[in-house]
Backbone as numpy.savetxt, mean C-alpha at the origin, in Angstrom:
# Nx Ny Nz CAx CAy CAz Cx Cy Cz
18.19 -11.85 -15.00 17.59 -11.19 -13.78 17.59 -10.05 -13.21
17.04 -8.83 -12.88 17.51 -8.01 -11.99 16.20 -7.55 -11.23
16.77 -6.83 -9.96 15.78 -6.28 -8.97 16.02 -4.69 -9.30
14.90 -3.85 -9.35 14.83 -2.77 -9.36 14.04 -2.09 -8.17
14.86 -1.23 -7.52 14.19 -0.37 -6.31 13.46 0.81 -6.61
12.15 1.05 -6.03 11.29 1.87 -6.56 10.94 2.96 -5.20
11.51 4.27 -5.44 11.48 5.06 -4.06 11.04 6.50 -4.66
9.72 6.48 -5.01 9.41 7.91 -5.57 9.72 9.02 -4.61
10.17 10.02 -4.94 10.36 11.19 -4.17 9.38 11.93 -3.52
8.32 11.51 -3.60 7.05 12.39 -3.06 6.70 11.61 -1.92
7.28 10.28 -1.70 7.22 9.47 -0.29 8.11 9.66 0.47
7.79 9.35 1.76 9.26 9.16 2.89 10.36 8.14 2.11
11.36 8.49 2.77 12.32 7.63 2.25 12.70 6.68 3.23
12.72 5.50 2.91 12.76 4.26 3.49 14.17 3.88 3.88
15.23 4.36 3.22 16.78 3.88 3.68 16.78 3.94 4.84
16.57 4.86 5.79 16.75 4.89 7.02 16.23 3.33 7.73
15.27 2.82 7.15 14.67 1.51 7.60 15.18 0.50 6.80
15.86 0.68 5.92 16.38 -0.27 5.48 15.43 -0.96 4.31
14.65 -0.21 3.60 13.44 -0.59 2.59 13.23 0.24 1.57
12.64 -0.15 0.33 12.39 0.49 -0.68 10.68 0.58 -0.56
10.15 1.39 -1.13 8.68 1.55 -1.38 8.18 0.39 -1.90
8.89 -0.31 -2.99 8.71 -1.29 -3.87 10.02 -1.77 -4.45
9.86 -3.26 -4.79 10.80 -3.68 -5.70 10.29 -4.33 -6.99
10.86 -4.42 -8.00 10.49 -5.05 -9.54 11.26 -6.06 -9.77
10.75 -7.12 -9.84 11.73 -8.39 -10.45 11.45 -8.37 -11.85
12.41 -7.96 -12.83 12.60 -7.85 -14.36 11.93 -9.24 -15.20
12.62 -10.17 -14.33 12.34 -11.50 -14.97 10.86 -12.14 -14.87
10.06 -11.66 -13.82 8.92 -12.22 -13.63 7.57 -11.06 -13.86
8.54 -9.58 -13.86 7.27 -8.69 -14.04 6.61 -8.41 -12.77
7.00 -8.81 -11.58 6.18 -8.63 -10.50 6.64 -7.47 -9.43
5.80 -6.72 -9.25 5.95 -5.65 -8.43 5.64 -5.93 -6.90
6.59 -5.47 -6.04 6.05 -6.12 -4.62 6.12 -4.66 -3.97
4.99 -4.00 -3.35 4.84 -2.91 -2.62 5.01 -2.99 -1.18
5.84 -2.18 -0.64 5.95 -2.18 0.77 4.69 -1.71 1.56
4.21 -2.06 2.73 3.25 -1.46 3.30 3.00 0.00 3.15
2.07 0.53 2.62 1.91 2.23 2.74 1.13 2.44 3.68
1.41 3.54 4.29 0.59 4.21 5.28 0.72 5.81 5.10
-0.19 6.22 5.96 -0.39 7.97 5.78 0.63 8.75 6.60
2.09 8.54 5.71 2.92 9.34 6.34 3.39 10.23 5.57
3.75 11.40 5.79 4.38 12.42 4.72 5.81 12.22 4.76
6.66 13.03 4.14 8.05 13.12 4.16 8.81 12.92 5.30
8.15 13.38 6.40 8.59 13.73 7.81 8.43 12.62 8.59
7.75 11.44 7.91 7.50 10.21 8.67 6.63 10.44 9.86
5.63 11.38 9.47 4.25 11.67 10.37 3.32 11.18 9.92
2.23 10.97 10.63 0.84 10.44 10.04 0.12 11.85 10.07
-0.75 11.99 8.94 -1.38 13.17 8.26 -2.56 13.44 8.72
-3.48 12.36 9.04 -4.68 12.30 9.33 -5.25 11.63 10.28
-6.36 12.02 11.01 -6.79 11.36 11.96 -7.81 10.47 11.49
-8.24 9.38 11.83 -9.36 8.43 11.57 -8.78 7.65 10.58
-9.51 6.43 10.46 -9.08 5.30 9.45 -9.38 5.68 8.11
-10.59 6.13 8.04 -10.90 6.26 6.50 -9.98 7.39 5.85
-9.58 8.51 6.19 -8.55 9.48 5.86 -7.22 8.90 5.84
-7.04 8.12 6.85 -5.90 7.32 6.60 -5.81 6.53 5.75
-6.58 5.56 5.31 -7.05 4.64 4.16 -6.95 5.22 2.80
-7.46 6.35 2.83 -7.36 7.10 1.42 -5.79 7.36 1.18
-5.39 8.04 2.07 -4.13 8.50 2.02 -3.03 7.34 1.51
-2.95 6.20 2.39 -2.38 5.03 1.92 -2.59 4.63 0.88
-3.56 4.51 0.27 -4.06 3.99 -1.15 -3.42 5.07 -2.26
-3.58 6.40 -1.90 -2.97 7.28 -2.57 -1.38 7.04 -2.95
-0.91 6.84 -1.69 0.65 6.27 -1.79 1.03 5.16 -2.70
0.08 4.19 -2.34 -0.04 2.90 -3.29 -0.07 3.20 -4.54
-0.66 4.11 -5.20 -0.93 4.35 -6.46 0.26 4.97 -6.97
0.97 6.16 -6.14 2.16 6.52 -6.51 3.31 5.65 -6.68
3.29 4.61 -5.76 4.38 3.60 -5.87 4.13 2.46 -7.54
2.85 2.38 -7.66 2.31 1.36 -8.68 2.81 2.42 -10.12
2.36 3.42 -10.11 2.81 4.33 -11.29 4.45 4.54 -11.29
5.09 4.61 -10.57 6.61 4.78 -10.60 7.00 3.22 -10.82
6.57 2.14 -10.59 7.26 0.88 -11.14 6.49 0.44 -12.34
5.82 1.29 -13.08 5.22 0.66 -14.57 3.91 -0.06 -14.23
3.23 0.09 -13.21 2.17 -0.76 -13.08 0.91 0.18 -12.81
-0.19 -0.32 -12.35 -1.33 0.47 -12.02 -2.44 -0.61 -10.98
-3.35 0.18 -10.53 -4.22 -0.47 -9.69 -5.05 -1.70 -10.34
-4.99 -1.57 -11.63 -5.60 -2.93 -12.68 -4.83 -3.89 -12.55
-3.62 -3.77 -12.23 -2.69 -4.88 -12.44 -2.32 -5.49 -11.08
-3.05 -5.12 -9.93 -2.58 -5.51 -8.80 -3.11 -6.96 -8.54
-2.57 -7.89 -8.19 -3.04 -9.26 -7.72 -3.11 -9.49 -6.26
-2.87 -8.90 -5.50 -2.67 -9.15 -4.33 -2.75 -8.02 -3.30
-3.85 -7.64 -2.30 -3.65 -6.62 -1.57 -3.51 -7.35 -0.13
-2.87 -6.71 1.03 -2.96 -7.02 2.44 -3.36 -5.62 3.00
-4.33 -5.51 3.89 -4.71 -4.71 4.64 -4.69 -4.92 6.06
-3.55 -4.25 6.82 -3.71 -4.32 8.12 -4.14 -3.17 8.76
-5.08 -3.58 9.97 -5.70 -2.38 10.54 -5.32 -2.81 11.81
-4.88 -1.60 12.76 -4.76 -1.55 14.28 -6.04 -1.90 14.64
-6.25 -3.00 15.83 -7.23 -3.24 16.29 -8.11 -4.52 15.81
-9.45 -4.66 16.03 -10.42 -5.54 15.39 -10.99 -5.14 13.82
-10.33 -6.10 13.11 -10.61 -5.66 11.56 -12.21 -5.51 11.43
-13.12 -6.33 12.10 -14.54 -6.25 11.89 -14.85 -4.93 12.63
-14.45 -4.06 13.08 -14.91 -2.92 13.79 -14.86 -1.60 12.77
-13.98 -2.00 11.59 -13.82 -0.97 10.55 -14.35 -1.41 9.21
-14.97 -2.74 9.14 -15.10 -2.99 7.76 -16.49 -2.09 6.98
-17.40 -1.69 7.85 -18.30 -0.88 7.28 -17.83 0.50 6.52
-16.49 0.97 7.16 -15.90 2.16 6.34 -15.06 1.90 5.37
-14.40 0.20 5.38 -13.22 0.28 4.82 -13.53 -0.53 3.46
-14.85 -1.20 3.54 -15.15 -2.35 2.39 -15.51 -1.54 1.28
-16.41 -0.36 1.48 -16.56 0.54 0.45 -15.41 1.26 -0.30
-14.67 1.81 0.64 -13.55 2.68 0.21 -12.77 1.64 -0.78
-12.52 0.42 -0.35 -11.62 -0.59 -0.97 -12.23 -0.87 -2.46
-13.65 -1.19 -2.24 -14.33 -1.62 -3.46 -14.38 -0.51 -4.29
-14.53 0.97 -4.22 -14.30 2.06 -4.90 -13.06 2.17 -5.70
-11.87 1.44 -4.89 -10.78 1.85 -5.72 -10.38 0.83 -6.54
-10.68 -0.55 -6.01 -10.12 -1.87 -6.90 -11.00 -1.89 -7.96
-12.46 -1.32 -7.91 -13.17 -1.60 -9.04 -13.31 -3.05 -9.56
-13.20 -3.12 -10.93 -13.49 -4.64 -11.56 -12.51 -5.32 -11.25
-11.02 -4.88 -10.91 -10.04 -5.68 -11.08 -9.89 -6.79 -9.71
-10.70 -6.36 -8.71 -10.99 -7.44 -7.82 -10.00 -8.43 -7.32
-8.69 -7.72 -6.78 -7.60 -8.76 -6.53 -7.95 -9.64 -5.36
-6.96 -10.70 -5.02 -7.09 -11.17 -3.97 -6.91 -10.15 -2.79
-7.48 -10.34 -1.68 -7.30 -9.45 -0.74 -7.52 -10.05 0.73
-6.55 -9.61 1.46 -6.66 -10.25 2.92 -6.58 -9.07 4.08
-7.50 -9.12 4.72 -7.63 -8.19 5.98 -7.22 -8.64 7.29
-6.16 -7.83 8.10 -5.54 -8.32 9.13 -5.68 -7.52 10.41
-6.16 -7.90 11.39 -6.30 -7.12 12.67 -4.74 -7.13 13.36
-4.29 -6.18 13.85 -3.03 -6.29 14.49 -2.84 -5.33 15.59
-1.93 -5.42 16.71 -1.75 -4.77 17.63 -1.00 -3.49 17.42
-0.16 -3.40 16.54 0.61 -2.34 16.34 0.86 -2.07 14.71
1.41 -0.93 14.47 1.69 -0.60 13.08 2.83 0.18 13.27
3.33 0.88 12.05 4.50 1.58 11.99 4.78 2.79 13.05
3.97 3.43 13.67 3.86 4.36 14.64 2.38 4.35 15.57
2.35 4.85 16.72 1.28 4.67 17.42 0.16 5.17 16.88
0.18 6.43 15.96 -0.90 6.96 15.57 -1.26 6.41 14.08
-0.61 5.51 13.42 -0.96 4.73 12.43 -2.04 3.50 12.44
-3.17 3.70 11.78 -4.10 2.95 12.04 -4.28 1.79 10.90
-3.66 2.13 9.86 -3.71 1.17 8.58 -2.61 1.25 7.81
-2.48 0.19 7.32 -1.27 0.10 6.13 -1.53 -1.18 5.16
-1.42 -0.76 3.91 -1.55 -1.58 3.06 -0.63 -1.82 1.95
-0.34 -3.16 1.64 0.74 -3.63 0.62 0.13 -4.40 -0.18
0.96 -4.56 -1.30 0.56 -5.23 -2.64 1.48 -6.11 -3.29
0.95 -6.86 -4.27 1.74 -7.60 -4.93 0.84 -7.15 -6.66
1.84 -6.54 -7.63 1.31 -6.47 -9.00 1.98 -6.77 -9.76
1.86 -6.68 -11.17 2.49 -7.13 -12.28 2.53 -5.58 -13.13
3.74 -5.73 -13.70 4.04 -4.57 -14.77 3.01 -4.46 -15.66
2.67 -3.32 -15.97 1.66 -3.05 -16.96 2.08 -3.86 -18.40
1.15 -4.51 -19.31 1.67 -5.17 -20.15 2.26 -6.64 -20.36
2.53 -6.96 -19.14 3.19 -8.32 -18.91 1.91 -9.48 -18.73
């Protein structure tokens, strides 16, 4: 069994934080994706508003999944962390998530939190997936 670290060049470098964007366990074929946020490679939030940040975080999630040999269809679990009360954002986030997960319908947990990676960060999305073909 080996563990591969996944760090796509298009995303910010997690090394200063001691993290990888994802790790893949070759034995189980599981992909563990770190929380994805709306950060550019300069560690700065790119968008205002939770919907735009969610779209960006999902785009980053897809980048990591692809680099790990996976896809959204292979996501087993999603955790969505939202700054503040989750219920205040469900009308915006539920349709957005449904559009992206489609028929795969992974296990999904939404969690309202007091803070995230930076004061401007409104949403963070992490996932567990499997490598395609496993």
